[in-house]
Structures are given as C-alpha cells and as structure tokens.
PDB file of C-alpha atoms in Angstrom:
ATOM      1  CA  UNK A 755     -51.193  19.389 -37.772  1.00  0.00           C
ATOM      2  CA  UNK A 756     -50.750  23.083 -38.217  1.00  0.00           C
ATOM      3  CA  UNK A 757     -49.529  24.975 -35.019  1.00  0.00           C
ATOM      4  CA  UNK A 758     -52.658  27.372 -35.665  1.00  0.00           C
ATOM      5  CA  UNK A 759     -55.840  25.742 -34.038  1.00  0.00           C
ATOM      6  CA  UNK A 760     -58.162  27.873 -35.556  1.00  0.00           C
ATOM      7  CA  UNK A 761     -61.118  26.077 -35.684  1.00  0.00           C
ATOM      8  CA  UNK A 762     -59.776  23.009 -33.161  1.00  0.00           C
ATOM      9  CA  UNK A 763     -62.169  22.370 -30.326  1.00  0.00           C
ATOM     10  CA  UNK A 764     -60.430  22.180 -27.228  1.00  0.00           C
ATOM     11  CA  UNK A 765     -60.615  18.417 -26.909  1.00  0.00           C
ATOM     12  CA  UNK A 766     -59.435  17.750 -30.023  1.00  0.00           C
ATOM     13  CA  UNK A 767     -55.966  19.709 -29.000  1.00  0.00           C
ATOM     14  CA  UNK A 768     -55.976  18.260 -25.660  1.00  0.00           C
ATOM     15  CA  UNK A 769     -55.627  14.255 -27.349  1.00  0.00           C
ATOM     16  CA  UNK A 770     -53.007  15.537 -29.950  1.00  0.00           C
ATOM     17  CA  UNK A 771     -51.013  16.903 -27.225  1.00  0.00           C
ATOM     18  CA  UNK A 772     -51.503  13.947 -25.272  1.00  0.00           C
ATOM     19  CA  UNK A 773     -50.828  11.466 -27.758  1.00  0.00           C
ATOM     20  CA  UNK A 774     -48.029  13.672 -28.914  1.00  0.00           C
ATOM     21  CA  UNK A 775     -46.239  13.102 -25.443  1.00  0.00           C
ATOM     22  CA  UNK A 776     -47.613   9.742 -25.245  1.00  0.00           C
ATOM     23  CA  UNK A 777     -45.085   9.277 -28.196  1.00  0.00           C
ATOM     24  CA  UNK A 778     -42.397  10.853 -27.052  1.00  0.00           C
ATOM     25  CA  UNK A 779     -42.512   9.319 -24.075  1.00  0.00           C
ATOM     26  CA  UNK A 780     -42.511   6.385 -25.148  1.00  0.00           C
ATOM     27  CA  UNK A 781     -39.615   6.974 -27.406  1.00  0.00           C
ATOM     28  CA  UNK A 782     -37.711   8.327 -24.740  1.00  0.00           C
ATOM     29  CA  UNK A 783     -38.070   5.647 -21.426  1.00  0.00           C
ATOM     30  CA  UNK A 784     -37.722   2.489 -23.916  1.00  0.00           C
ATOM     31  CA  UNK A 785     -34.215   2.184 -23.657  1.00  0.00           C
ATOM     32  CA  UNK A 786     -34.508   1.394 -20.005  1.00  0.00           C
ATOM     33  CA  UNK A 787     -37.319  -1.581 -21.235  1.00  0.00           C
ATOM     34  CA  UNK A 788     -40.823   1.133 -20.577  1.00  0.00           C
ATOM     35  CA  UNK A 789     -43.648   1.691 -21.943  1.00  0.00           C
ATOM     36  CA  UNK A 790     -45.091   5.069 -21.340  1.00  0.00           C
ATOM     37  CA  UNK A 791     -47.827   3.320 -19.215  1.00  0.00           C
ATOM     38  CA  UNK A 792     -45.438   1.524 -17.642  1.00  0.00           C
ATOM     39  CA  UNK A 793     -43.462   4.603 -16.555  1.00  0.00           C
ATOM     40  CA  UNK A 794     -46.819   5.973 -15.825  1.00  0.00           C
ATOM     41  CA  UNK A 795     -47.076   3.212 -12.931  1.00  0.00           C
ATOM     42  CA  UNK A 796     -43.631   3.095 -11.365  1.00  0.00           C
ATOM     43  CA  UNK A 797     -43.158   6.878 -11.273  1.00  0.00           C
ATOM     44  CA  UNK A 798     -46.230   7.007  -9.680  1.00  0.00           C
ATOM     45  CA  UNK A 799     -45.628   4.119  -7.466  1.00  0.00           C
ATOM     46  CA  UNK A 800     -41.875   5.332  -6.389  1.00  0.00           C
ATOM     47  CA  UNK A 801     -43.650   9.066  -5.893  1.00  0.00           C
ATOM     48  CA  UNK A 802     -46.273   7.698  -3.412  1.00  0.00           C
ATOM     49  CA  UNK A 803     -43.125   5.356  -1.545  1.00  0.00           C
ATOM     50  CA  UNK A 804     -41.348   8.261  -0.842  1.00  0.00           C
ATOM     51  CA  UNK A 805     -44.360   9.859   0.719  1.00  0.00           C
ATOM     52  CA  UNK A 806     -44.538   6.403   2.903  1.00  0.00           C
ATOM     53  CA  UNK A 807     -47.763   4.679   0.970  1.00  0.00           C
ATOM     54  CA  UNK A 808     -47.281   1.166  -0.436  1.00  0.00           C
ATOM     55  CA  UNK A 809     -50.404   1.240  -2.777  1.00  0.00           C
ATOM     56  CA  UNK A 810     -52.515  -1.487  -3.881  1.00  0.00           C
ATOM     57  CA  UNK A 811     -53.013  -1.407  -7.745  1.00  0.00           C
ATOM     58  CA  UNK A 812     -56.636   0.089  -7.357  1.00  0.00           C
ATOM     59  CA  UNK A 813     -55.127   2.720  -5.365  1.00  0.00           C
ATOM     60  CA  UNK A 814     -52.769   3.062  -8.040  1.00  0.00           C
ATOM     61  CA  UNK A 815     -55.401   3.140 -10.509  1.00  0.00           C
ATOM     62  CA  UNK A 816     -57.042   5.794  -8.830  1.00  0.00           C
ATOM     63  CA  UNK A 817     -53.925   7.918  -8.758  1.00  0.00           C
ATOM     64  CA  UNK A 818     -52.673   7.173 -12.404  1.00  0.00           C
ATOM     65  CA  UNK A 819     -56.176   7.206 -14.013  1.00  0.00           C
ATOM     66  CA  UNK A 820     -55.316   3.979 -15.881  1.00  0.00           C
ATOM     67  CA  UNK A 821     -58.094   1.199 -15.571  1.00  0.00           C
ATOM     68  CA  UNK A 822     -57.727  -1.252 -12.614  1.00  0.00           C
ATOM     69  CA  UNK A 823     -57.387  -4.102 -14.965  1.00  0.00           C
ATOM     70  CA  UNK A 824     -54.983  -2.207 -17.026  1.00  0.00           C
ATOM     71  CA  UNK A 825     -52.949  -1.459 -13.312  1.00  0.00           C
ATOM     72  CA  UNK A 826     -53.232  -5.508 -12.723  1.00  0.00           C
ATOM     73  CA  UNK A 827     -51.641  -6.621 -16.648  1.00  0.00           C
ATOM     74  CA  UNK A 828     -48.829  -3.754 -16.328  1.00  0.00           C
ATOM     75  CA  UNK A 829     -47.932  -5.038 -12.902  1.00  0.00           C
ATOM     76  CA  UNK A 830     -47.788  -8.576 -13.616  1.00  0.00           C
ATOM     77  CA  UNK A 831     -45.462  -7.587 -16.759  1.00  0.00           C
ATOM     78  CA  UNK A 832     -43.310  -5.265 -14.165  1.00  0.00           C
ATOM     79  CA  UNK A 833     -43.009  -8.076 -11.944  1.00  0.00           C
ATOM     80  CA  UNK A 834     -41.909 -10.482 -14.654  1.00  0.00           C
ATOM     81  CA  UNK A 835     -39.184  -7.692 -15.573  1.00  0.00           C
ATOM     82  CA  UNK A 836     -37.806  -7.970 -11.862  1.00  0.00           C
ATOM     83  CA  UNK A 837     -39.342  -4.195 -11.283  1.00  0.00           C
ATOM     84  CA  UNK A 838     -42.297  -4.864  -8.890  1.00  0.00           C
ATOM     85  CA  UNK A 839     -43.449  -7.041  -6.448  1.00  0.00           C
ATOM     86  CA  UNK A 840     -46.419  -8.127  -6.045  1.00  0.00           C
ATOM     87  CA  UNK A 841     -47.909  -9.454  -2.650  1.00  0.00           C
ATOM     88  CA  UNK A 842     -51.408  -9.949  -0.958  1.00  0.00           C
ATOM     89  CA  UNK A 843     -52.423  -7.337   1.663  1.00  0.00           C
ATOM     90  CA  UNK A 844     -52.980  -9.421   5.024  1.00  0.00           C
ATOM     91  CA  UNK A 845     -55.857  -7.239   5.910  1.00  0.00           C
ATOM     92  CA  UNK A 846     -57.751  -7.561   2.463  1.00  0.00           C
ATOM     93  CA  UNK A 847     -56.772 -11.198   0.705  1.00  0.00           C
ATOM     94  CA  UNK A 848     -58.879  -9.636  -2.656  1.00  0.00           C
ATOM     95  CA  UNK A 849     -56.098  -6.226  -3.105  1.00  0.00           C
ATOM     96  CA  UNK A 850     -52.648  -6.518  -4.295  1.00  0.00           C
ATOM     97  CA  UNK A 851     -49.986  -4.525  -2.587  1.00  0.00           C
ATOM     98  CA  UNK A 852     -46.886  -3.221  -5.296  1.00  0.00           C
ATOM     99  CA  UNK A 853     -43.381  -2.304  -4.228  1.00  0.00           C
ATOM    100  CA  UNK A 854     -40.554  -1.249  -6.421  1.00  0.00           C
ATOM    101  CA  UNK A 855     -37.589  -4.135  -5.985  1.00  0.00           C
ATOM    102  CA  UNK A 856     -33.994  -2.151  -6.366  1.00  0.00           C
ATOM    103  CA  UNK A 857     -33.675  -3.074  -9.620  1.00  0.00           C
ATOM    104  CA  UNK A 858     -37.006  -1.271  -9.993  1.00  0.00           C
ATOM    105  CA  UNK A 859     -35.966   1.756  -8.061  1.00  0.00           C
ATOM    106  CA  UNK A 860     -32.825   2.169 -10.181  1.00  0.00           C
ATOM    107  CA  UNK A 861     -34.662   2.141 -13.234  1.00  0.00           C
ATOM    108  CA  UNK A 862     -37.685   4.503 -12.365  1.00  0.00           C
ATOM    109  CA  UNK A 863     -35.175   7.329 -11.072  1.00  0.00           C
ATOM    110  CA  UNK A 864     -32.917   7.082 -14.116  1.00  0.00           C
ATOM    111  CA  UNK A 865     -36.703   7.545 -16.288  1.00  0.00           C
ATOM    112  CA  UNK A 866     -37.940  10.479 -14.259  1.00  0.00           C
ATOM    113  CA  UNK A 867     -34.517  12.004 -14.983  1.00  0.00           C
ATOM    114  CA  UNK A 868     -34.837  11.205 -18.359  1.00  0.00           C
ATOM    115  CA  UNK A 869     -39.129  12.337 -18.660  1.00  0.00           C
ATOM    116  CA  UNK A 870     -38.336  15.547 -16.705  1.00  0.00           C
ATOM    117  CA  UNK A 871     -35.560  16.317 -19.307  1.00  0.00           C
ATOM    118  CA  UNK A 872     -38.251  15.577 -21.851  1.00  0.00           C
ATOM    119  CA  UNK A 873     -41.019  17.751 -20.217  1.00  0.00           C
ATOM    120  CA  UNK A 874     -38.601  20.682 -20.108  1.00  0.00           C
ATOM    121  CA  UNK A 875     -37.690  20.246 -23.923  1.00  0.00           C
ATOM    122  CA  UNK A 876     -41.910  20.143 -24.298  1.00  0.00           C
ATOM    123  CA  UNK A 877     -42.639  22.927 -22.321  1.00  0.00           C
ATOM    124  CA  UNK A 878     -40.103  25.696 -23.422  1.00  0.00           C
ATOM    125  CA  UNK A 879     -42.843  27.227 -25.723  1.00  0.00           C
ATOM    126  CA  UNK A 880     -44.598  28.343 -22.026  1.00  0.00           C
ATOM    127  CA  UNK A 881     -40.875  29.148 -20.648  1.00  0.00           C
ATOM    128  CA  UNK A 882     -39.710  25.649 -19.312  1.00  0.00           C
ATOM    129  CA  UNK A 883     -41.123  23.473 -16.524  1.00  0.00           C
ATOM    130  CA  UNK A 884     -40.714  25.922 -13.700  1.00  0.00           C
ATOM    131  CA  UNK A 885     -42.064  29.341 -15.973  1.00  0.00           C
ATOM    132  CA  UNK A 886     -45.561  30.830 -14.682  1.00  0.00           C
ATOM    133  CA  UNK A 887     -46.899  29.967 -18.202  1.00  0.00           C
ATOM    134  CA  UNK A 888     -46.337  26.520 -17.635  1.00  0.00           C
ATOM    135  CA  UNK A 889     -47.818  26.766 -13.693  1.00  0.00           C
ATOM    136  CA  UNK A 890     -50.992  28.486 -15.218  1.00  0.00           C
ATOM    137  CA  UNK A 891     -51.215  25.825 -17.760  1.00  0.00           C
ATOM    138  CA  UNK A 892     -51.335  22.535 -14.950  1.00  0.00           C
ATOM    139  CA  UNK A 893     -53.667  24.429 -13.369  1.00  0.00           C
ATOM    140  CA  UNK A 894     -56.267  24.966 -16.132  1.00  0.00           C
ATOM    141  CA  UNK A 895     -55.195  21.118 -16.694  1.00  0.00           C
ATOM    142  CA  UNK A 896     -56.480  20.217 -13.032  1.00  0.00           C
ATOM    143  CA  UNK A 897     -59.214  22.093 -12.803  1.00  0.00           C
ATOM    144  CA  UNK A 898     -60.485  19.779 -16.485  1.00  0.00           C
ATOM    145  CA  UNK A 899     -59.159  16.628 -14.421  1.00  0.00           C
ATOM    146  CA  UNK A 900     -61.415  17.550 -11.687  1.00  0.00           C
ATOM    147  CA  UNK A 901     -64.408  17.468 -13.776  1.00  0.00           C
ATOM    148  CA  UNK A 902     -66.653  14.290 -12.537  1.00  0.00           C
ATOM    149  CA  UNK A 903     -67.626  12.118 -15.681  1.00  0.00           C
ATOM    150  CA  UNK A 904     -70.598  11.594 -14.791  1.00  0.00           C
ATOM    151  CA  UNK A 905     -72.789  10.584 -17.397  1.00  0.00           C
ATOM    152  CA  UNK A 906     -75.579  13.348 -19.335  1.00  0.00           C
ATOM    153  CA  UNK A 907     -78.748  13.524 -18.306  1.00  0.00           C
ATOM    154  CA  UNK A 908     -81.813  12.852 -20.705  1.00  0.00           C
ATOM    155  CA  UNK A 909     -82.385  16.494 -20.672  1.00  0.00           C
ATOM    156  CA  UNK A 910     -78.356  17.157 -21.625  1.00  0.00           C
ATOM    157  CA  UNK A 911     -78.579  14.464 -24.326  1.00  0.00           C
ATOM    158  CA  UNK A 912     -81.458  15.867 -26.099  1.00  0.00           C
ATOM    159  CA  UNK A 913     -81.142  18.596 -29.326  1.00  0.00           C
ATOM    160  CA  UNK A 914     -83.637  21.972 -28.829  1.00  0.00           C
TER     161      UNK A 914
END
C-alpha cells in the first residue's frame, strides 16, 4: 500500500495497521513458541497478576477483546505448552481460573521485552513509544475502542 491514504477510509487504515502488527508480531514472539494471540493472552494475563487478579478466561476475554471460545482453545494450547494452568474456580464450577506456571512467566517477560522493542521500532514515525504523538494517538485509539457495537437501528440501516 502507498504511505499516502488519500482516499482510505479510516477503517480501512485502521485493519492494515492492525494486521500489519499482527504480522510482525507474530514474526517477532515465535521464537519463544507464540502466536500473536497467544502473546495477546499471557501478557495480558501476567499484566493483570501483577495487579493481584487471577482472571477467569471470560474475564480475560473481556480484557483482550478476543472471543471467549477463542480465550478457552488458546488456553488449553498454553496449558499443553507448560505456560498456563488451568483450574476450576471453587465459587463458580462453570469459569476457569488461568495462572502463568514459571515456565510461563519466563517466557511472557522475555516477549514483552521483545513486543515493546517492536512497538518502539513501529512507532518512531510519531517519535517512539513515550513521544506525545504517540500518547495522542492511544488516545484517539481508546476513545474508537470505547465505541459500544451495538447494532444499527432500522432507521440507521435505511438509504434517504
């Protein structure tokens, strides 16, 4: 694609970029055995351990924006690969709690070391990870992701 989006909607240049660090990504945490949407889940699972939560996977769901299912096939695939464990929450027998094992730990620090080198590499077009440019740009990004999808009305659907 040409780096001038004339003519680009805005959703069209948000999935390129996406599925342009989707890629590299993915290209970048497979060494260490990772998908992208497997990094997705343990980066976001050893993130919310540090703050003290031990998620369930539809709380991780939630958080990642991946579908519950999707949570529940990654996790079973982590937890064959010795990364996660997987146990039934005493309080609720129907949710599944996820911790990192060590092995697990050791792996998801050395791929957010690796994904924040990436993201700096990415983002030194808007000055780095740390530049204003690139603070102004998460939060035009969040406000989007705050958007409810909700689906259109009749009314919304419907050509004047």
């Amino acid at each position: 694609m040409s780096t001038n989006p004339e003519g680009a909607t805005p959703g069209f240049l948000v999935w390129r970029l996406s599925m342009k660090w989707r890629v590299a990504v993915d290209r970048a945490v497979a060494p260490l055995g990772l998908t992208h949407a497997q990094y997705s889940l343990v980066a976001s699972l050893y993130g919310m351990h540090r703050t003290g939560l031990r998620p369930s996977q539809r709380q991780l769901a939630d958080h990642t924006g991946l579908e519950p299912l999707y949570v529940s096939k990654l996790a079973r695939t982590l937890e064959a690969a010795g990364l996660v464990e997987r146990t039934r929450d005493p309080a609720d027998p129907r949710a599944v709690r996820l911790t990192l094992t060590d092995q697990g730990r050791e792996v998801t620090r050395r791929a957010i070391g690796i994904v924040h080198g990436l993201l700096e590499q990415l983002l030194t077009p808007l000055g780095g990870l740390d530049a204003p440019r690139t603070k102004a740009f998460s939060r035009e990004l969040a406000t989007l992701l705050d958007v409810p999808l909700d689906p259109p009305t009749k009314n919304e659907t419907e050509q004047p």
